PDB file of C-alpha atoms in Angstrom:
ATOM      1  CA  MET A 120       0.000   0.000   0.000  1.00  0.00           C
ATOM      2  CA  VAL A 121       1.220   3.484  -0.887  1.00  0.00           C
ATOM      3  CA  LYS A 122       0.010   6.874   0.351  1.00  0.00           C
ATOM      4  CA  ILE A 123      -1.276   9.207  -2.370  1.00  0.00           C
ATOM      5  CA  THR A 124      -2.834  12.669  -2.206  1.00  0.00           C
ATOM      6  CA  CYS A 125      -5.056  13.904  -5.053  1.00  0.00           C
ATOM      7  CA  PHE A 126      -5.699  17.634  -5.543  1.00  0.00           C
ATOM      8  CA  GLY A 127      -8.417  19.372  -7.530  1.00  0.00           C
ATOM      9  CA  GLU A 128     -12.015  19.448  -8.627  1.00  0.00           C
ATOM     10  CA  ILE A 129     -14.801  17.391  -7.079  1.00  0.00           C
ATOM     11  CA  LEU A 130     -18.212  17.935  -8.635  1.00  0.00           C
ATOM     12  CA  TRP A 131     -21.407  16.591 -10.144  1.00  0.00           C
ATOM     13  CA  ASP A 132     -21.390  15.452 -13.768  1.00  0.00           C
ATOM     14  CA  VAL A 133     -24.895  16.309 -14.981  1.00  0.00           C
ATOM     15  CA  PHE A 134     -25.998  14.161 -17.931  1.00  0.00           C
ATOM     16  CA  PRO A 135     -29.245  14.684 -19.916  1.00  0.00           C
ATOM     17  CA  THR A 136     -31.077  12.058 -17.839  1.00  0.00           C
ATOM     18  CA  HIS A 137     -29.141  11.783 -14.559  1.00  0.00           C
ATOM     19  CA  LYS A 138     -26.166  13.057 -12.576  1.00  0.00           C
ATOM     20  CA  LYS A 139     -23.068  11.333 -11.211  1.00  0.00           C
ATOM     21  CA  ILE A 140     -20.308  12.334  -8.791  1.00  0.00           C
ATOM     22  CA  GLY A 141     -17.071  13.083 -10.642  1.00  0.00           C
ATOM     23  CA  GLY A 142     -14.141  15.381 -11.310  1.00  0.00           C
ATOM     24  CA  ALA A 143     -10.874  13.999 -12.684  1.00  0.00           C
ATOM     25  CA  PRO A 144      -8.871  14.023  -9.409  1.00  0.00           C
ATOM     26  CA  LEU A 145     -11.791  12.463  -7.526  1.00  0.00           C
ATOM     27  CA  ASN A 146     -12.107   9.787 -10.205  1.00  0.00           C
ATOM     28  CA  VAL A 147      -8.396   9.010  -9.921  1.00  0.00           C
ATOM     29  CA  ALA A 148      -8.677   8.913  -6.111  1.00  0.00           C
ATOM     30  CA  SER A 149     -11.701   6.610  -6.270  1.00  0.00           C
ATOM     31  CA  ARG A 150      -9.960   4.127  -8.547  1.00  0.00           C
ATOM     32  CA  LEU A 151      -6.789   4.219  -6.439  1.00  0.00           C
ATOM     33  CA  GLN A 152      -8.820   3.499  -3.324  1.00  0.00           C
ATOM     34  CA  SER A 153     -10.544   0.583  -5.054  1.00  0.00           C
ATOM     35  CA  PHE A 154      -7.097  -1.032  -5.212  1.00  0.00           C
ATOM     36  CA  ASN A 155      -6.652  -0.493  -1.461  1.00  0.00           C
ATOM     37  CA  GLN A 156      -4.228   2.404  -1.617  1.00  0.00           C
ATOM     38  CA  ASN A 157      -4.151   5.030   1.167  1.00  0.00           C
ATOM     39  CA  VAL A 158      -5.765   8.064  -0.521  1.00  0.00           C
ATOM     40  CA  THR A 159      -6.371  11.640   0.678  1.00  0.00           C
ATOM     41  CA  MET A 160      -8.415  14.164  -1.322  1.00  0.00           C
ATOM     42  CA  ILE A 161      -7.673  17.905  -1.219  1.00  0.00           C
ATOM     43  CA  SER A 162     -10.578  19.938  -2.587  1.00  0.00           C
ATOM     44  CA  ALA A 163     -13.629  21.982  -1.578  1.00  0.00           C
ATOM     45  CA  VAL A 164     -17.413  21.729  -1.702  1.00  0.00           C
ATOM     46  CA  GLY A 165     -20.215  24.137  -0.919  1.00  0.00           C
ATOM     47  CA  LYS A 166     -22.737  23.833   1.864  1.00  0.00           C
ATOM     48  CA  GLY A 167     -25.930  21.989   1.079  1.00  0.00           C
ATOM     49  CA  GLU A 168     -27.069  18.618  -0.174  1.00  0.00           C
ATOM     50  CA  ASN A 169     -24.764  18.368  -3.197  1.00  0.00           C
ATOM     51  CA  GLY A 170     -21.665  18.879  -1.059  1.00  0.00           C
ATOM     52  CA  VAL A 171     -22.891  16.566   1.693  1.00  0.00           C
ATOM     53  CA  LYS A 172     -23.485  13.755  -0.811  1.00  0.00           C
ATOM     54  CA  ILE A 173     -19.995  14.085  -2.279  1.00  0.00           C
ATOM     55  CA  MET A 174     -18.428  14.038   1.181  1.00  0.00           C
ATOM     56  CA  GLN A 175     -20.408  10.913   2.057  1.00  0.00           C
ATOM     57  CA  TYR A 176     -19.382   9.264  -1.216  1.00  0.00           C
ATOM     58  CA  LEU A 177     -15.696   9.906  -0.461  1.00  0.00           C
ATOM     59  CA  LYS A 178     -16.064   8.511   3.048  1.00  0.00           C
ATOM     60  CA  ASP A 179     -17.932   5.459   1.765  1.00  0.00           C
ATOM     61  CA  CYS A 180     -15.047   4.847  -0.661  1.00  0.00           C
ATOM     62  CA  GLY A 181     -12.570   5.023   2.216  1.00  0.00           C
ATOM     63  CA  ILE A 182     -10.937   8.235   0.979  1.00  0.00           C
ATOM     64  CA  ASN A 183      -9.571  10.588   3.660  1.00  0.00           C
ATOM     65  CA  THR A 184     -11.697  13.789   3.609  1.00  0.00           C
ATOM     66  CA  SER A 185      -9.795  15.766   6.264  1.00  0.00           C
ATOM     67  CA  CYS A 186      -8.483  18.099   3.523  1.00  0.00           C
ATOM     68  CA  VAL A 187     -11.841  18.713   1.798  1.00  0.00           C
ATOM     69  CA  GLN A 188     -12.937  22.234   2.728  1.00  0.00           C
ATOM     70  CA  VAL A 189     -16.556  23.385   3.009  1.00  0.00           C
ATOM     71  CA  HIS A 190     -17.181  26.919   1.716  1.00  0.00           C
ATOM     72  CA  ASP A 191     -20.136  29.110   2.620  1.00  0.00           C
ATOM     73  CA  GLU A 192     -19.849  31.491  -0.305  1.00  0.00           C
ATOM     74  CA  TYR A 193     -19.362  29.095  -3.245  1.00  0.00           C
ATOM     75  CA  LYS A 194     -21.495  26.246  -4.546  1.00  0.00           C
ATOM     76  CA  THR A 195     -20.392  22.664  -5.067  1.00  0.00           C
ATOM     77  CA  GLY A 196     -18.966  22.007  -8.526  1.00  0.00           C
ATOM     78  CA  LYS A 197     -21.220  21.121 -11.432  1.00  0.00           C
ATOM     79  CA  VAL A 198     -20.493  20.159 -15.034  1.00  0.00           C
ATOM     80  CA  LYS A 199     -23.037  19.749 -17.804  1.00  0.00           C
ATOM     81  CA  VAL A 200     -21.983  16.707 -19.856  1.00  0.00           C
ATOM     82  CA  MET A 201     -22.986  16.326 -23.501  1.00  0.00           C
ATOM     83  CA  LEU A 202     -22.440  12.959 -25.220  1.00  0.00           C
ATOM     84  CA  ASN A 203     -22.201  12.446 -28.982  1.00  0.00           C
ATOM     85  CA  ASP A 204     -23.436   9.321 -30.786  1.00  0.00           C
ATOM     86  CA  LYS A 205     -20.124   7.551 -30.025  1.00  0.00           C
ATOM     87  CA  GLY A 206     -20.302   8.247 -26.291  1.00  0.00           C
ATOM     88  CA  SER A 207     -17.531  10.883 -26.378  1.00  0.00           C
ATOM     89  CA  ALA A 208     -18.144  13.734 -23.964  1.00  0.00           C
ATOM     90  CA  SER A 209     -17.955  17.520 -24.097  1.00  0.00           C
ATOM     91  CA  TYR A 210     -18.348  19.699 -21.015  1.00  0.00           C
ATOM     92  CA  ASP A 211     -19.857  22.943 -19.755  1.00  0.00           C
ATOM     93  CA  ILE A 212     -17.954  23.573 -16.508  1.00  0.00           C
ATOM     94  CA  LYS A 213     -19.647  26.030 -14.151  1.00  0.00           C
ATOM     95  CA  TYR A 214     -17.509  28.827 -12.655  1.00  0.00           C
ATOM     96  CA  PRO A 215     -16.756  29.870  -9.966  1.00  0.00           C
ATOM     97  CA  ARG A 216     -17.300  26.876  -7.715  1.00  0.00           C
ATOM     98  CA  ALA A 217     -15.974  25.802  -4.325  1.00  0.00           C
ATOM     99  CA  TRP A 218     -13.095  23.789  -5.831  1.00  0.00           C
ATOM    100  CA  ASP A 219     -11.810  26.975  -7.483  1.00  0.00           C
ATOM    101  CA  LYS A 220     -11.108  28.371  -4.004  1.00  0.00           C
ATOM    102  CA  ILE A 221      -9.033  25.692  -2.260  1.00  0.00           C
ATOM    103  CA  ARG A 222      -7.087  27.328   0.562  1.00  0.00           C
ATOM    104  CA  LEU A 223      -3.531  26.461   1.607  1.00  0.00           C
ATOM    105  CA  THR A 224      -3.636  25.023   5.131  1.00  0.00           C
ATOM    106  CA  GLU A 225      -1.290  23.253   7.515  1.00  0.00           C
ATOM    107  CA  VAL A 226      -3.488  20.163   7.195  1.00  0.00           C
ATOM    108  CA  ASN A 227      -3.143  19.870   3.420  1.00  0.00           C
ATOM    109  CA  LYS A 228       0.562  20.723   3.549  1.00  0.00           C
ATOM    110  CA  LYS A 229       1.080  17.875   6.017  1.00  0.00           C
ATOM    111  CA  ALA A 230      -0.895  15.479   3.803  1.00  0.00           C
ATOM    112  CA  VAL A 231       1.274  16.230   0.760  1.00  0.00           C
ATOM    113  CA  LYS A 232       4.546  16.043   2.683  1.00  0.00           C
ATOM    114  CA  SER A 233       3.666  12.617   4.075  1.00  0.00           C
ATOM    115  CA  SER A 234       2.505  11.128   0.763  1.00  0.00           C
ATOM    116  CA  ASP A 235       4.457   8.949  -1.641  1.00  0.00           C
ATOM    117  CA  ALA A 236       2.849  10.747  -4.606  1.00  0.00           C
ATOM    118  CA  PHE A 237       0.836  13.903  -5.338  1.00  0.00           C
ATOM    119  CA  VAL A 238      -1.667  13.855  -8.213  1.00  0.00           C
ATOM    120  CA  PHE A 239      -3.024  17.034  -9.815  1.00  0.00           C
ATOM    121  CA  GLY A 240      -4.484  18.280 -13.095  1.00  0.00           C
ATOM    122  CA  SER A 241      -4.588  21.472 -15.122  1.00  0.00           C
ATOM    123  CA  LEU A 242      -8.272  22.378 -14.740  1.00  0.00           C
ATOM    124  CA  VAL A 243      -7.965  23.271 -11.054  1.00  0.00           C
ATOM    125  CA  ALA A 244      -5.427  25.943 -12.004  1.00  0.00           C
ATOM    126  CA  ARG A 245      -8.071  28.024 -13.844  1.00  0.00           C
ATOM    127  CA  ASP A 246      -8.556  30.221 -10.736  1.00  0.00           C
ATOM    128  CA  ASP A 247      -5.822  32.148  -8.903  1.00  0.00           C
ATOM    129  CA  SER A 248      -6.858  30.804  -5.476  1.00  0.00           C
ATOM    130  CA  SER A 249      -6.565  27.079  -6.180  1.00  0.00           C
ATOM    131  CA  ARG A 250      -3.649  27.621  -8.560  1.00  0.00           C
ATOM    132  CA  ASN A 251      -1.590  29.387  -5.879  1.00  0.00           C
ATOM    133  CA  THR A 252      -2.382  26.617  -3.397  1.00  0.00           C
ATOM    134  CA  LEU A 253      -1.345  24.010  -5.975  1.00  0.00           C
ATOM    135  CA  TYR A 254       1.923  25.789  -6.704  1.00  0.00           C
ATOM    136  CA  SER A 255       2.768  25.838  -2.985  1.00  0.00           C
ATOM    137  CA  LEU A 256       1.884  22.164  -2.447  1.00  0.00           C
ATOM    138  CA  ILE A 257       3.897  20.992  -5.464  1.00  0.00           C
ATOM    139  CA  GLU A 258       7.044  22.214  -3.757  1.00  0.00           C
ATOM    140  CA  LEU A 259       6.367  19.862  -0.829  1.00  0.00           C
ATOM    141  CA  ALA A 260       5.667  16.708  -2.848  1.00  0.00           C
ATOM    142  CA  LYS A 261       8.026  13.737  -3.216  1.00  0.00           C
ATOM    143  CA  TYR A 262       6.689  12.484  -6.565  1.00  0.00           C
ATOM    144  CA  LYS A 263       4.498  14.744  -8.688  1.00  0.00           C
ATOM    145  CA  ILE A 264       1.962  13.305 -11.159  1.00  0.00           C
ATOM    146  CA  PHE A 265       0.436  15.784 -13.626  1.00  0.00           C
ATOM    147  CA  ASP A 266      -2.724  14.790 -15.503  1.00  0.00           C
ATOM    148  CA  LEU A 267      -3.447  17.269 -18.278  1.00  0.00           C
ATOM    149  CA  ASN A 268      -7.138  18.023 -18.749  1.00  0.00           C
ATOM    150  CA  LEU A 269      -7.320  20.632 -21.483  1.00  0.00           C
ATOM    151  CA  ARG A 270     -10.782  22.181 -21.197  1.00  0.00           C
ATOM    152  CA  PRO A 271     -10.979  25.409 -23.250  1.00  0.00           C
ATOM    153  CA  PRO A 272     -10.867  28.204 -22.183  1.00  0.00           C
ATOM    154  CA  TYR A 273      -9.576  27.102 -18.783  1.00  0.00           C
ATOM    155  CA  TYR A 274      -5.836  26.836 -19.365  1.00  0.00           C
ATOM    156  CA  THR A 275      -2.853  28.893 -20.495  1.00  0.00           C
ATOM    157  CA  LYS A 276       0.454  27.865 -22.009  1.00  0.00           C
ATOM    158  CA  ASP A 277       2.396  29.388 -19.109  1.00  0.00           C
ATOM    159  CA  VAL A 278       0.501  27.352 -16.503  1.00  0.00           C
ATOM    160  CA  LEU A 279       0.860  24.126 -18.517  1.00  0.00           C
ATOM    161  CA  PHE A 280       4.587  24.644 -18.988  1.00  0.00           C
ATOM    162  CA  HIS A 281       5.086  25.401 -15.283  1.00  0.00           C
ATOM    163  CA  LEU A 282       3.231  22.267 -14.176  1.00  0.00           C
ATOM    164  CA  MET A 283       5.026  20.063 -16.700  1.00  0.00           C
ATOM    165  CA  ASP A 284       8.401  21.376 -15.549  1.00  0.00           C
ATOM    166  CA  LYS A 285       7.521  20.504 -11.952  1.00  0.00           C
ATOM    167  CA  ALA A 286       6.148  17.030 -12.711  1.00  0.00           C
ATOM    168  CA  ASP A 287       7.906  13.676 -12.374  1.00  0.00           C
ATOM    169  CA  PHE A 288       5.147  11.900 -14.340  1.00  0.00           C
ATOM    170  CA  ILE A 289       2.938  13.460 -17.039  1.00  0.00           C
ATOM    171  CA  LYS A 290      -0.206  11.951 -18.556  1.00  0.00           C
ATOM    172  CA  PHE A 291      -1.695  13.235 -21.843  1.00  0.00           C
ATOM    173  CA  ASN A 292      -4.241  11.962 -24.288  1.00  0.00           C
ATOM    174  CA  ASP A 293      -2.960  11.940 -27.862  1.00  0.00           C
ATOM    175  CA  ASP A 294      -4.762  15.149 -28.866  1.00  0.00           C
ATOM    176  CA  GLU A 295      -3.332  16.964 -25.841  1.00  0.00           C
ATOM    177  CA  LEU A 296       0.175  15.731 -26.640  1.00  0.00           C
ATOM    178  CA  PHE A 297       0.129  17.142 -30.163  1.00  0.00           C
ATOM    179  CA  GLU A 298      -1.451  20.418 -29.023  1.00  0.00           C
ATOM    180  CA  VAL A 299       1.153  20.992 -26.309  1.00  0.00           C
ATOM    181  CA  CYS A 300       4.045  19.946 -28.560  1.00  0.00           C
ATOM    182  CA  LYS A 301       2.882  22.484 -31.135  1.00  0.00           C
ATOM    183  CA  TYR A 302       2.939  25.173 -28.424  1.00  0.00           C
ATOM    184  CA  MET A 303       6.496  24.138 -27.592  1.00  0.00           C
ATOM    185  CA  GLY A 304       7.708  24.296 -31.171  1.00  0.00           C
ATOM    186  CA  SER A 305       7.985  20.609 -32.013  1.00  0.00           C
ATOM    187  CA  LYS A 306       8.618  19.835 -35.683  1.00  0.00           C
ATOM    188  CA  PHE A 307       7.840  16.132 -35.282  1.00  0.00           C
ATOM    189  CA  ASN A 308       4.822  14.233 -36.630  1.00  0.00           C
ATOM    190  CA  SER A 309       4.807  10.884 -34.851  1.00  0.00           C
ATOM    191  CA  LEU A 310       3.431  10.269 -31.377  1.00  0.00           C
ATOM    192  CA  GLU A 311       6.661   8.651 -30.191  1.00  0.00           C
ATOM    193  CA  GLN A 312       8.827  11.503 -31.469  1.00  0.00           C
ATOM    194  CA  ASN A 313       6.662  14.066 -29.717  1.00  0.00           C
ATOM    195  CA  LEU A 314       6.598  12.008 -26.538  1.00  0.00           C
ATOM    196  CA  MET A 315      10.404  11.993 -26.474  1.00  0.00           C
ATOM    197  CA  PHE A 316      10.403  15.705 -27.346  1.00  0.00           C
ATOM    198  CA  ILE A 317       8.321  16.421 -24.221  1.00  0.00           C
ATOM    199  CA  SER A 318      10.531  14.158 -22.121  1.00  0.00           C
ATOM    200  CA  GLU A 319      13.645  16.050 -23.192  1.00  0.00           C
ATOM    201  CA  LYS A 320      12.131  19.529 -22.882  1.00  0.00           C
ATOM    202  CA  THR A 321      10.693  18.912 -19.404  1.00  0.00           C
ATOM    203  CA  ASN A 322      13.346  16.465 -18.136  1.00  0.00           C
ATOM    204  CA  THR A 323      10.568  13.978 -17.342  1.00  0.00           C
ATOM    205  CA  LYS A 324      11.362  10.257 -17.513  1.00  0.00           C
ATOM    206  CA  HIS A 325       7.822   9.024 -16.917  1.00  0.00           C
ATOM    207  CA  ILE A 326       5.170  10.000 -19.496  1.00  0.00           C
ATOM    208  CA  CYS A 327       1.989   8.227 -20.583  1.00  0.00           C
ATOM    209  CA  ILE A 328      -0.129   8.926 -23.668  1.00  0.00           C
ATOM    210  CA  THR A 329      -3.633   7.485 -23.916  1.00  0.00           C
ATOM    211  CA  LYS A 330      -5.085   6.837 -27.384  1.00  0.00           C
ATOM    212  CA  GLY A 331      -8.751   6.170 -26.660  1.00  0.00           C
ATOM    213  CA  SER A 332      -9.863   2.809 -28.025  1.00  0.00           C
ATOM    214  CA  HIS A 333      -6.345   2.265 -29.410  1.00  0.00           C
ATOM    215  CA  GLY A 334      -4.741   1.851 -25.998  1.00  0.00           C
ATOM    216  CA  ALA A 335      -1.753   3.730 -24.615  1.00  0.00           C
ATOM    217  CA  VAL A 336       2.005   4.278 -24.741  1.00  0.00           C
ATOM    218  CA  LEU A 337       4.141   4.563 -21.602  1.00  0.00           C
ATOM    219  CA  LEU A 338       7.655   5.957 -21.348  1.00  0.00           C
ATOM    220  CA  TYR A 339       9.187   4.639 -18.158  1.00  0.00           C
ATOM    221  CA  ASP A 340      12.868   5.052 -17.376  1.00  0.00           C
ATOM    222  CA  ASN A 341      13.935   5.421 -21.022  1.00  0.00           C
ATOM    223  CA  LYS A 342      11.892   2.478 -22.332  1.00  0.00           C
ATOM    224  CA  LEU A 343       8.589   2.511 -24.243  1.00  0.00           C
ATOM    225  CA  TYR A 344       5.722   0.150 -23.389  1.00  0.00           C
ATOM    226  CA  TYR A 345       2.596  -0.318 -25.540  1.00  0.00           C
ATOM    227  CA  ASN A 346      -0.941  -1.617 -25.252  1.00  0.00           C
ATOM    228  CA  SER A 347      -3.195  -1.626 -28.322  1.00  0.00           C
ATOM    229  CA  GLY A 348      -6.491  -1.333 -26.427  1.00  0.00           C
ATOM    230  CA  PHE A 349      -9.587  -3.461 -25.908  1.00  0.00           C
ATOM    231  CA  LEU A 350     -12.658  -3.711 -28.123  1.00  0.00           C
ATOM    232  CA  VAL A 351     -15.742  -2.660 -26.128  1.00  0.00           C
ATOM    233  CA  LYS A 352     -19.125  -1.099 -26.744  1.00  0.00           C
ATOM    234  CA  VAL A 353     -18.720   2.424 -25.352  1.00  0.00           C
ATOM    235  CA  ILE A 354     -21.511   3.753 -23.142  1.00  0.00           C
ATOM    236  CA  ASP A 355     -19.666   6.952 -22.262  1.00  0.00           C
ATOM    237  CA  THR A 356     -16.004   7.936 -22.012  1.00  0.00           C
ATOM    238  CA  VAL A 357     -16.416  10.040 -18.856  1.00  0.00           C
ATOM    239  CA  GLY A 358     -13.770   9.014 -16.309  1.00  0.00           C
ATOM    240  CA  ALA A 359     -12.205   6.257 -18.408  1.00  0.00           C
ATOM    241  CA  GLY A 360      -8.882   8.087 -18.650  1.00  0.00           C
ATOM    242  CA  ASP A 361      -9.002   8.885 -14.930  1.00  0.00           C
ATOM    243  CA  SER A 362      -9.544   5.242 -13.989  1.00  0.00           C
ATOM    244  CA  PHE A 363      -6.736   4.317 -16.384  1.00  0.00           C
ATOM    245  CA  LEU A 364      -4.404   6.747 -14.604  1.00  0.00           C
ATOM    246  CA  GLY A 365      -5.443   5.676 -11.113  1.00  0.00           C
ATOM    247  CA  THR A 366      -4.846   2.046 -12.041  1.00  0.00           C
ATOM    248  CA  LEU A 367      -1.496   2.770 -13.681  1.00  0.00           C
ATOM    249  CA  ILE A 368      -0.292   4.779 -10.674  1.00  0.00           C
ATOM    250  CA  SER A 369      -1.398   2.036  -8.301  1.00  0.00           C
ATOM    251  CA  GLN A 370       0.532  -0.554 -10.283  1.00  0.00           C
ATOM    252  CA  LEU A 371       3.731   1.419 -10.868  1.00  0.00           C
ATOM    253  CA  LEU A 372       4.028   2.761  -7.316  1.00  0.00           C
ATOM    254  CA  ASN A 373       3.735  -0.818  -6.074  1.00  0.00           C
ATOM    255  CA  ASN A 374       6.618  -1.859  -8.345  1.00  0.00           C
ATOM    256  CA  ILE A 375       4.589  -3.836 -10.863  1.00  0.00           C
ATOM    257  CA  ASN A 376       6.364  -4.369 -14.200  1.00  0.00           C
ATOM    258  CA  PRO A 377       5.515  -1.396 -16.491  1.00  0.00           C
ATOM    259  CA  GLN A 378       4.183  -3.654 -19.299  1.00  0.00           C
ATOM    260  CA  LYS A 379       1.858  -5.454 -16.912  1.00  0.00           C
ATOM    261  CA  ALA A 380       0.881  -2.097 -15.422  1.00  0.00           C
ATOM    262  CA  ILE A 381      -0.140  -0.498 -18.727  1.00  0.00           C
ATOM    263  CA  ASP A 382      -1.976  -3.654 -19.850  1.00  0.00           C
ATOM    264  CA  PHE A 383      -4.003  -3.749 -16.642  1.00  0.00           C
ATOM    265  CA  ALA A 384      -4.671   0.012 -16.731  1.00  0.00           C
ATOM    266  CA  CYS A 385      -5.963  -0.169 -20.306  1.00  0.00           C
ATOM    267  CA  ALA A 386      -8.308  -2.992 -19.315  1.00  0.00           C
ATOM    268  CA  ILE A 387      -9.746  -0.955 -16.441  1.00  0.00           C
ATOM    269  CA  GLY A 388     -10.165   2.105 -18.684  1.00  0.00           C
ATOM    270  CA  ALA A 389     -12.053  -0.011 -21.223  1.00  0.00           C
ATOM    271  CA  LEU A 390     -14.318  -1.471 -18.534  1.00  0.00           C
ATOM    272  CA  VAL A 391     -15.182   2.045 -17.371  1.00  0.00           C
ATOM    273  CA  ALA A 392     -15.899   3.191 -20.933  1.00  0.00           C
ATOM    274  CA  GLN A 393     -18.435   0.390 -21.371  1.00  0.00           C
ATOM    275  CA  SER A 394     -20.145   1.407 -18.106  1.00  0.00           C
ATOM    276  CA  GLU A 395     -22.280   4.409 -17.165  1.00  0.00           C
ATOM    277  CA  GLY A 396     -20.551   7.246 -15.316  1.00  0.00           C
ATOM    278  CA  ALA A 397     -16.993   7.857 -14.196  1.00  0.00           C
ATOM    279  CA  ASN A 398     -16.714   5.522 -11.208  1.00  0.00           C
ATOM    280  CA  PRO A 399     -18.429   2.170 -11.721  1.00  0.00           C
ATOM    281  CA  VAL A 400     -17.646  -0.471  -9.126  1.00  0.00           C
ATOM    282  CA  LEU A 401     -15.612  -3.229 -10.763  1.00  0.00           C
ATOM    283  CA  SER A 402     -15.328  -6.581  -9.011  1.00  0.00           C
ATOM    284  CA  LYS A 403     -12.179  -8.691  -9.185  1.00  0.00           C
ATOM    285  CA  SER A 404     -14.115 -11.439 -10.947  1.00  0.00           C
ATOM    286  CA  GLU A 405     -15.402  -8.968 -13.547  1.00  0.00           C
ATOM    287  CA  ILE A 406     -11.890  -7.640 -14.178  1.00  0.00           C
ATOM    288  CA  ASP A 407     -10.407 -11.156 -14.396  1.00  0.00           C
ATOM    289  CA  ALA A 408     -13.107 -12.306 -16.824  1.00  0.00           C
ATOM    290  CA  PHE A 409     -12.493  -9.266 -19.049  1.00  0.00           C
ATOM    291  CA  ILE A 410      -8.709  -9.656 -19.153  1.00  0.00           C
ATOM    292  CA  ASN A 411      -8.761 -13.452 -19.481  1.00  0.00           C
ATOM    293  CA  PRO A 412     -11.953 -14.391 -21.369  1.00  0.00           C
ATOM    294  CA  CYS A 413     -12.756 -18.084 -21.683  1.00  0.00           C
TER     295      CYS A 413
END
């Protein structure tokens, strides 16, 4: 078991017919906890039923909520999710919300200092308050895991470059990789060339690129590892990449072979994509049957 702190947005994903608890860092935390890791969440909710339900969900998952702040003046996060005919999602992210105003406290500083890894994304940096808290906490972390979540218009090149420079592990999807490499002046066309370009520019030895239904590529200590994906009927893609990352982190931080780690993470991401919502409960028997079908 490793100790991991996740920082950022916790919110309600509101679909046309229902709503689900989500937010990329929460999704990562939830999947990590499902593999029995020791997980703390740093975020904020508003007062009222929506915040209470999220707090109860985190506690029911076994996630430490001592660093989740409750704000009087800001509402709990909400995102309107639109799905196309292939299940791919687009988002209308309400602003400002409680998670935009995460305060720096002695409690969350202690949590980060005592953790084996610190997970954060780019969306939480859209507001000065949470961004400044993030920048302070990064300096205290042993191993920094940056999950890009490019949600226009909520990011800037300067913030992305700063967070990449601080990170020990960076996770992109393929579209994000090419977009960021273009910002940085890459002249390369292939995914692998641009992955190595980012590694060199940011001095980062651990980088993962997800490719949707086509799997993922992992750079780990100067070696590339591949998985070509799993064929599933997609219900929605919300949270699939987050569960992939949570699974991959869980495996790698527990010293599982990187090839086995990326294979297992891709399987979990596929299982989530064929389920409704970001955080479906996946039993060991269900996972085993999917990876090793009769």
